[in-house]
CSV table of C-alpha atoms in Angstrom, one decimal:
chain,number,residue,atom,x,y,z
A,1,MET,CA,-56.9,-63.4,-84.6
A,2,VAL,CA,-54.8,-60.5,-83.5
A,3,GLU,CA,-51.1,-60.8,-84.2
A,4,THR,CA,-49.0,-62.0,-81.2
A,5,GLU,CA,-47.1,-58.7,-81.1
A,6,SER,CA,-50.3,-56.7,-80.3
A,7,ARG,CA,-51.6,-59.2,-77.8
A,8,ARG,CA,-50.5,-58.6,-74.1
A,9,ASP,CA,-49.0,-61.4,-72.1
A,10,ILE,CA,-51.7,-62.1,-69.7
A,11,ARG,CA,-49.4,-63.1,-66.8
A,12,LYS,CA,-48.2,-59.4,-66.7
A,13,LEU,CA,-51.7,-58.4,-65.3
A,14,LYS,CA,-52.4,-58.3,-61.8
A,15,ALA,CA,-55.6,-59.9,-60.4
A,16,GLU,CA,-57.3,-56.6,-60.2
A,17,GLU,CA,-56.5,-55.7,-63.8
A,18,LEU,CA,-57.9,-59.1,-65.0
A,19,LYS,CA,-61.1,-58.2,-63.1
A,20,GLU,CA,-61.4,-55.0,-64.8
A,21,PHE,CA,-60.8,-56.5,-68.3
A,22,PHE,CA,-63.6,-58.9,-67.7
A,23,VAL,CA,-66.0,-56.3,-66.3
A,24,GLN,CA,-65.1,-54.0,-69.4
A,25,HIS,CA,-66.0,-57.0,-71.8
A,26,GLY,CA,-69.3,-57.6,-70.1
A,27,GLU,CA,-68.3,-60.7,-68.2
A,28,LYS,CA,-68.7,-61.7,-64.5
A,29,ALA,CA,-65.8,-60.4,-62.3
A,30,PHE,CA,-65.3,-63.8,-60.8
A,31,ARG,CA,-64.0,-65.0,-64.1
A,32,ALA,CA,-60.7,-63.1,-63.3
A,33,GLN,CA,-60.3,-65.4,-60.3
A,34,GLN,CA,-60.9,-68.5,-62.4
A,35,VAL,CA,-58.2,-67.4,-65.1
A,36,TYR,CA,-55.9,-66.3,-62.2
A,37,GLU,CA,-56.1,-69.8,-60.6
A,38,TRP,CA,-55.5,-71.4,-64.0
A,39,LEU,CA,-52.4,-69.2,-64.6
A,40,TRP,CA,-50.7,-69.5,-61.2
A,41,ASN,CA,-52.2,-72.5,-59.3
A,42,LYS,CA,-52.6,-74.8,-62.2
A,43,SER,CA,-49.8,-73.5,-64.4
A,44,ALA,CA,-51.8,-73.5,-67.5
A,45,LYS,CA,-49.8,-73.2,-70.8
A,46,SER,CA,-52.7,-72.4,-73.0
A,47,PHE,CA,-56.2,-71.0,-72.8
A,48,ASP,CA,-57.5,-74.3,-74.0
A,49,GLN,CA,-56.7,-75.9,-70.8
A,50,MET,CA,-58.9,-73.6,-69.0
A,51,THR,CA,-61.9,-76.0,-69.3
A,52,ASN,CA,-64.3,-74.4,-66.8
A,53,LEU,CA,-64.4,-71.4,-69.2
A,54,SER,CA,-66.8,-71.5,-72.3
A,55,VAL,CA,-65.2,-71.9,-75.7
A,56,SER,CA,-66.4,-68.4,-76.7
A,57,LEU,CA,-64.6,-66.9,-73.6
A,58,ARG,CA,-61.3,-68.8,-74.4
A,59,ASP,CA,-61.5,-67.5,-77.8
A,60,MET,CA,-62.0,-63.9,-76.6
A,61,LEU,CA,-58.9,-64.4,-74.2
A,62,LYS,CA,-56.8,-65.8,-77.4
A,63,THR,CA,-57.8,-62.6,-79.1
A,64,HIS,CA,-56.4,-60.2,-76.6
A,65,PHE,CA,-53.8,-62.2,-74.8
A,66,VAL,CA,-50.9,-64.7,-75.1
A,67,ILE,CA,-49.3,-66.9,-72.4
A,68,ASN,CA,-45.5,-66.5,-73.0
A,69,HIS,CA,-44.5,-69.8,-71.2
A,70,ILE,CA,-40.9,-71.0,-71.4
A,71,LYS,CA,-40.0,-74.2,-73.4
A,72,VAL,CA,-37.5,-76.8,-72.2
A,73,ASP,CA,-35.9,-77.3,-75.6
A,74,HIS,CA,-33.1,-79.7,-74.4
A,75,MET,CA,-32.8,-81.8,-71.3
A,76,GLN,CA,-29.6,-83.6,-70.2
A,77,ARG,CA,-29.5,-86.3,-67.4
A,78,SER,CA,-26.3,-86.8,-65.4
A,79,SER,CA,-25.1,-90.2,-64.2
A,80,ASP,CA,-25.9,-89.1,-60.7
A,81,GLY,CA,-29.5,-88.2,-61.6
A,82,THR,CA,-29.1,-84.5,-61.9
A,83,ILE,CA,-31.2,-83.0,-64.8
A,84,LYS,CA,-30.1,-79.9,-66.6
A,85,ASN,CA,-32.6,-77.9,-68.8
A,86,ALA,CA,-31.9,-75.6,-71.6
A,87,VAL,CA,-34.9,-73.2,-71.3
A,88,THR,CA,-35.9,-71.1,-74.2
A,89,LEU,CA,-37.7,-67.9,-73.5
A,90,HIS,CA,-40.4,-66.2,-75.7
A,91,ASP,CA,-37.8,-63.9,-77.3
A,92,GLY,CA,-35.5,-66.9,-78.2
A,93,MET,CA,-33.0,-66.2,-75.5
A,94,VAL,CA,-31.7,-69.2,-73.4
A,95,VAL,CA,-31.0,-69.7,-69.8
A,96,GLU,CA,-30.5,-73.0,-67.8
A,97,SER,CA,-32.1,-74.6,-64.7
A,98,VAL,CA,-31.2,-77.7,-62.8
A,99,LEU,CA,-33.0,-80.5,-61.0
A,100,ILE,CA,-30.9,-81.8,-58.2
A,101,PRO,CA,-32.1,-85.1,-56.5
A,102,ALA,CA,-31.0,-86.1,-53.0
A,103,GLU,CA,-32.2,-88.9,-50.6
A,104,LYS,CA,-34.6,-86.6,-48.7
A,105,ARG,CA,-35.2,-83.6,-51.0
A,106,ILE,CA,-35.4,-82.5,-54.6
A,107,THR,CA,-34.1,-79.0,-55.4
A,108,ALA,CA,-34.7,-76.7,-58.2
A,109,CYS,CA,-31.8,-74.5,-59.1
A,110,VAL,CA,-33.2,-71.5,-61.1
A,111,SER,CA,-31.8,-68.5,-63.2
A,112,SER,CA,-32.8,-65.0,-62.6
A,113,GLN,CA,-31.0,-63.3,-65.5
A,114,VAL,CA,-29.9,-64.1,-69.0
A,115,GLY,CA,-26.1,-63.9,-68.5
A,116,CYS,CA,-24.6,-62.0,-65.8
A,117,SER,CA,-22.9,-58.6,-65.2
A,118,LEU,CA,-20.6,-59.3,-62.3
A,119,ALA,CA,-17.6,-61.0,-63.9
A,120,CYS,CA,-16.7,-63.4,-61.2
A,121,LYS,CA,-13.5,-65.0,-62.5
A,122,PHE,CA,-14.3,-68.6,-61.6
A,123,CYS,CA,-17.9,-68.8,-62.9
A,124,ALA,CA,-18.8,-69.7,-66.5
A,125,THR,CA,-21.9,-67.8,-66.5
A,126,ALA,CA,-19.9,-64.5,-65.7
A,127,ARG,CA,-18.3,-64.9,-69.3
A,128,LEU,CA,-21.8,-64.4,-70.9
A,129,LYS,CA,-22.8,-60.7,-71.2
A,130,ARG,CA,-26.0,-59.9,-69.3
A,131,GLN,CA,-28.8,-59.7,-71.8
A,132,ARG,CA,-31.8,-59.0,-69.7
A,133,ASN,CA,-33.6,-59.6,-66.6
A,134,LEU,CA,-36.1,-62.6,-66.4
A,135,SER,CA,-39.7,-61.7,-65.7
A,136,PRO,CA,-41.6,-63.3,-62.7
A,137,ASP,CA,-43.4,-65.7,-65.0
A,138,GLU,CA,-40.1,-66.9,-66.5
A,139,ILE,CA,-38.8,-67.6,-63.0
A,140,TYR,CA,-42.0,-69.3,-62.0
A,141,ASP,CA,-41.9,-71.4,-65.1
A,142,GLN,CA,-38.6,-72.9,-64.4
A,143,VAL,CA,-39.9,-74.1,-61.1
A,144,VAL,CA,-43.0,-75.6,-62.7
A,145,ALA,CA,-40.9,-77.3,-65.2
A,146,ILE,CA,-38.7,-78.9,-62.5
A,147,LYS,CA,-41.7,-79.7,-60.4
A,148,GLU,CA,-43.2,-81.6,-63.3
A,149,GLN,CA,-39.8,-83.5,-64.0
A,150,SER,CA,-39.5,-84.4,-60.3
A,151,GLU,CA,-42.9,-86.0,-60.4
A,152,LEU,CA,-42.4,-87.6,-63.9
A,153,PHE,CA,-38.8,-89.0,-63.2
A,154,TYR,CA,-38.7,-89.5,-59.5
A,155,ASN,CA,-42.4,-89.8,-58.4
A,156,ARG,CA,-41.6,-87.3,-55.8
A,157,PRO,CA,-42.6,-83.7,-55.2
A,158,LEU,CA,-40.2,-80.7,-55.6
A,159,THR,CA,-39.1,-79.8,-52.0
A,160,ASN,CA,-36.6,-76.8,-52.3
A,161,ILE,CA,-35.6,-74.0,-54.7
A,162,VAL,CA,-32.4,-72.2,-54.9
A,163,PHE,CA,-31.7,-69.0,-56.8
A,164,MET,CA,-28.2,-70.1,-57.6
A,165,GLY,CA,-28.6,-70.4,-61.5
A,166,MET,CA,-27.6,-67.8,-64.0
A,167,GLY,CA,-27.5,-64.1,-62.8
A,168,GLU,CA,-27.5,-62.2,-59.7
A,169,PRO,CA,-31.0,-62.3,-58.1
A,170,LEU,CA,-30.7,-59.1,-56.2
A,171,LEU,CA,-30.0,-57.2,-59.5
A,172,ASN,CA,-33.4,-58.4,-60.6
A,173,TYR,CA,-35.1,-57.8,-57.2
A,174,ALA,CA,-38.6,-56.8,-58.0
A,175,ASN,CA,-39.0,-59.7,-60.5
A,176,VAL,CA,-37.4,-62.2,-58.2
A,177,MET,CA,-39.8,-61.1,-55.2
A,178,SER,CA,-42.7,-61.2,-57.4
A,179,ALA,CA,-41.8,-64.8,-58.6
A,180,ILE,CA,-41.4,-66.0,-55.0
A,181,GLU,CA,-44.9,-64.5,-54.1
A,182,LYS,CA,-46.4,-66.5,-56.9
A,183,ILE,CA,-44.5,-69.6,-55.8
A,184,THR,CA,-45.4,-69.3,-52.1
A,185,SER,CA,-49.0,-68.0,-52.4
A,186,GLN,CA,-51.8,-70.2,-51.6
A,187,LYS,CA,-53.2,-69.0,-55.0
A,188,GLY,CA,-50.0,-70.0,-56.6
A,189,LEU,CA,-47.7,-73.2,-56.0
A,190,ASN,CA,-48.0,-72.9,-52.2
A,191,MET,CA,-44.5,-73.7,-51.5
A,192,ALA,CA,-43.0,-72.8,-48.2
A,193,SER,CA,-40.8,-69.8,-48.0
A,194,LYS,CA,-38.4,-71.6,-45.7
A,195,ARG,CA,-37.7,-74.0,-48.6
A,196,ILE,CA,-36.5,-71.2,-50.8
A,197,THR,CA,-32.9,-69.9,-50.8
A,198,VAL,CA,-31.6,-66.7,-52.6
A,199,SER,CA,-28.0,-66.5,-53.2
A,200,THR,CA,-26.2,-63.3,-53.8
A,201,VAL,CA,-22.5,-62.2,-54.3
A,202,GLY,CA,-23.3,-59.8,-51.3
A,203,LEU,CA,-25.0,-56.6,-52.4
A,204,ALA,CA,-25.1,-54.8,-49.2
A,205,LYS,CA,-27.9,-52.2,-50.0
A,206,MET,CA,-30.0,-54.9,-51.3
A,207,ILE,CA,-29.6,-57.3,-48.4
A,208,ILE,CA,-30.7,-54.3,-46.1
A,209,LYS,CA,-33.7,-53.8,-48.4
A,210,MET,CA,-34.7,-57.5,-48.2
A,211,ALA,CA,-34.5,-57.3,-44.4
A,212,ASP,CA,-36.7,-54.2,-44.4
A,213,ASP,CA,-39.1,-55.9,-46.7
A,214,GLY,CA,-39.4,-58.8,-44.1
A,215,VAL,CA,-38.8,-61.5,-46.5
A,216,LYS,CA,-39.4,-65.1,-45.1
A,217,PHE,CA,-36.9,-67.1,-47.3
A,218,ASN,CA,-33.3,-68.0,-46.6
A,219,LEU,CA,-30.1,-66.0,-47.5
A,220,ALA,CA,-26.9,-67.4,-48.9
A,221,VAL,CA,-23.8,-65.4,-49.7
A,222,SER,CA,-21.2,-66.4,-52.3
A,223,LEU,CA,-18.2,-65.4,-50.3
A,224,HIS,CA,-15.1,-67.4,-51.4
A,225,ALA,CA,-12.6,-65.2,-49.6
A,226,ALA,CA,-12.9,-63.2,-46.4
A,227,LEU,CA,-9.7,-61.0,-47.3
A,228,ASP,CA,-10.6,-58.0,-49.3
A,229,LYS,CA,-7.6,-58.2,-51.4
A,230,THR,CA,-8.3,-61.8,-52.5
A,231,ARG,CA,-11.9,-61.4,-52.8
A,232,SER,CA,-11.5,-58.4,-55.1
A,233,SER,CA,-9.1,-60.3,-57.3
A,234,ILE,CA,-11.7,-63.0,-58.0
A,235,MET,CA,-15.0,-61.1,-57.5
A,236,PRO,CA,-14.7,-57.5,-58.7
A,237,ILE,CA,-18.0,-56.6,-57.1
A,238,ASN,CA,-16.0,-56.6,-53.8
A,239,ASP,CA,-14.3,-53.2,-54.9
A,240,THR,CA,-17.7,-51.5,-54.4
A,241,ASN,CA,-19.2,-53.9,-51.8
A,242,SER,CA,-16.4,-54.4,-49.3
A,243,LEU,CA,-16.4,-57.2,-46.8
A,244,ALA,CA,-16.9,-54.4,-44.1
A,245,GLU,CA,-20.1,-53.2,-45.9
A,246,LEU,CA,-21.3,-56.7,-46.4
A,247,GLY,CA,-20.7,-57.5,-42.7
A,248,GLU,CA,-22.7,-54.5,-41.6
A,249,SER,CA,-25.6,-55.5,-43.8
A,250,LEU,CA,-25.7,-59.0,-42.5
A,251,LYS,CA,-25.9,-57.7,-38.9
A,252,TYR,CA,-28.9,-55.7,-40.0
A,253,TRP,CA,-30.4,-58.7,-41.9
A,254,TYR,CA,-30.0,-60.9,-38.7
A,255,HIS,CA,-31.2,-58.0,-36.3
A,256,LYS,CA,-34.5,-57.7,-38.4
A,257,THR,CA,-35.0,-61.4,-39.5
A,258,LYS,CA,-33.4,-63.6,-36.8
A,259,ARG,CA,-32.4,-65.9,-39.8
A,260,LYS,CA,-28.8,-67.4,-40.1
A,261,VAL,CA,-27.0,-66.8,-43.3
A,262,THR,CA,-25.1,-69.5,-45.2
A,263,TYR,CA,-21.8,-68.8,-46.7
A,264,GLU,CA,-20.8,-70.5,-49.9
A,265,TYR,CA,-17.1,-71.0,-50.1
A,266,VAL,CA,-14.8,-72.6,-52.6
A,267,VAL,CA,-11.3,-73.4,-51.6
A,268,TRP,CA,-8.8,-73.1,-54.4
A,269,LYS,CA,-5.3,-74.3,-54.7
A,270,GLY,CA,-2.8,-71.4,-54.3
A,271,ILE,CA,-5.6,-68.8,-53.9
A,272,ASN,CA,-7.2,-69.3,-50.5
A,273,ASP,CA,-6.0,-72.6,-49.3
A,274,ASN,CA,-4.0,-71.5,-46.2
A,275,GLU,CA,-4.6,-70.9,-42.7
A,276,GLU,CA,-4.7,-67.1,-43.0
A,277,HIS,CA,-7.7,-67.3,-45.3
A,278,ALA,CA,-9.4,-70.0,-43.1
A,279,ARG,CA,-9.0,-67.9,-40.1
A,280,ALA,CA,-10.4,-64.7,-41.9
A,281,LEU,CA,-13.5,-66.9,-42.8
A,282,LEU,CA,-13.9,-67.9,-39.2
A,283,LYS,CA,-13.8,-64.4,-38.1
A,284,PHE,CA,-16.3,-63.3,-40.8
A,285,ALA,CA,-18.7,-66.2,-40.0
A,286,GLN,CA,-18.7,-65.2,-36.4
A,287,ILE,CA,-20.3,-61.8,-37.3
A,288,ILE,CA,-23.8,-63.3,-37.0
A,289,PRO,CA,-25.1,-66.7,-36.6
A,290,SER,CA,-24.1,-68.7,-39.7
A,291,LYS,CA,-23.2,-71.9,-41.5
A,292,VAL,CA,-20.7,-72.6,-44.0
A,293,ASN,CA,-20.7,-74.8,-47.2
A,294,LEU,CA,-17.4,-75.7,-48.5
A,295,ILE,CA,-18.1,-76.2,-52.2
A,296,GLU,CA,-16.3,-78.7,-54.4
A,297,TYR,CA,-15.0,-76.7,-57.3
A,298,ASN,CA,-16.1,-77.3,-61.0
A,299,PRO,CA,-13.5,-76.4,-63.5
A,300,ILE,CA,-14.5,-74.2,-66.5
A,301,ASP,CA,-11.7,-75.1,-68.7
A,302,ASP,CA,-9.0,-72.5,-68.3
A,303,GLY,CA,-7.0,-74.1,-65.5
A,304,GLU,CA,-6.5,-70.9,-63.5
A,305,PHE,CA,-8.7,-72.2,-60.7
A,306,GLN,CA,-8.0,-75.6,-59.3
A,307,GLN,CA,-9.7,-77.7,-56.5
A,308,ALA,CA,-7.7,-77.4,-53.2
A,309,SER,CA,-6.3,-80.5,-51.6
A,310,GLU,CA,-8.4,-82.7,-49.2
A,311,GLU,CA,-5.8,-81.6,-46.4
A,312,SER,CA,-6.8,-77.9,-47.0
A,313,ILE,CA,-10.5,-78.6,-46.9
A,314,ARG,CA,-10.1,-80.6,-43.7
A,315,MET,CA,-8.1,-77.8,-42.2
A,316,TYR,CA,-10.9,-75.4,-43.0
A,317,MET,CA,-13.6,-77.9,-41.5
A,318,ASP,CA,-11.5,-78.5,-38.3
A,319,LEU,CA,-11.0,-74.7,-37.6
A,320,LEU,CA,-14.6,-73.7,-38.2
A,321,GLU,CA,-16.2,-76.7,-36.4
A,322,ARG,CA,-13.8,-76.3,-33.5
A,323,HIS,CA,-15.2,-72.8,-33.1
A,324,GLY,CA,-18.9,-73.8,-33.3
A,325,ILE,CA,-19.6,-72.9,-36.9
A,326,THR,CA,-21.7,-75.6,-38.7
A,327,THR,CA,-19.8,-76.7,-41.8
A,328,ARG,CA,-20.3,-79.2,-44.5
A,329,VAL,CA,-18.5,-80.1,-47.7
A,330,ARG,CA,-21.0,-79.9,-50.5
A,331,LYS,CA,-20.2,-82.3,-53.2
A,332,SER,CA,-21.2,-81.0,-56.7
A,333,ARG,CA,-23.9,-82.8,-58.8
A,334,GLY,CA,-24.2,-82.9,-62.5
A,335,LYS,CA,-20.5,-82.2,-63.2
A,336,ASP,CA,-20.5,-84.5,-66.3
A,337,ILE,CA,-23.2,-82.4,-68.0
A,338,ASP,CA,-21.8,-79.0,-66.9
A,339,ALA,CA,-24.7,-78.5,-64.6
A,340,ALA,CA,-22.7,-78.1,-61.2
A,341,CYS,CA,-22.3,-74.8,-59.4
A,342,GLY,CA,-20.5,-72.2,-61.7
A,343,GLN,CA,-20.7,-74.2,-64.8
A,344,LEU,CA,-23.9,-72.9,-66.3
A,345,ALA,CA,-23.1,-71.1,-69.6
A,346,ASN,CA,-25.7,-72.5,-72.2
A,347,LYS,CA,-23.2,-75.2,-73.5
A,348,SER,CA,-26.3,-77.2,-74.1
């Protein structure tokens, strides 16, 4: 057996490259299609699972390739049914993913990077140095793991995927798009694009690129303030991606895709819990058709950020809905296991 280090990860090969490999080794080209189906449709974790291939052919694949699938090393279950996974990658690095059950849906919240480079002050993941981007197969594997948990623990299918875990998806654009292609393809998991949401802090150039690329999934923007001074103080990325630039990119997004955007917005005590901020959000939300999720804040131990009062949340709700902006308060799930929005930091 060739050492692992000298064997290629077979999932890095495109279908055409797989076909070339088989032909070069005196095998029928259709074997590539069989293997591709095992990898991306049936989510095989080993060559031994590929039972329609001969033992000798499987042994040849083992000689040349590995399947660097993730391992769910630690699973925590919340009192509300949420499941948090500590996912170990092939190089020993760890990310987290979350299964979020609801009455009519089960959602997989997946990570796109090990750590994050954006330094949002209210987010636990931002305190971790960004180590590297996840590969398409590492993203795909998180979805598969949660799909299996959904069927095992809830006897229900996985219905939705959100890229709201660790990392900024648009800073790992090519790999995230490749993973979504595998997840939505009929030759892959065959999930509907409209059931997938990619969340970004608002990288204007990348939002424009997504629109130009004709993506079919949903876009969410982690906004949290619609006044530049406040947003820059809590999200440093706003210094180089101002609200004006973001607004222009979202106009372009809607012009090209005709898809609403969802704004994720936490109201914090003493930071953005007044009418000035609420009116700024209303103005920003009116740039294109949109909806707003007012998100319950999940503390990350330092006390600097505290959940605003119910009165402040109601003020936001009343103002936005009075002006026709669909708004809902999103209660966080999995807080008791640090699985809620902003809490993912490899504590498990």
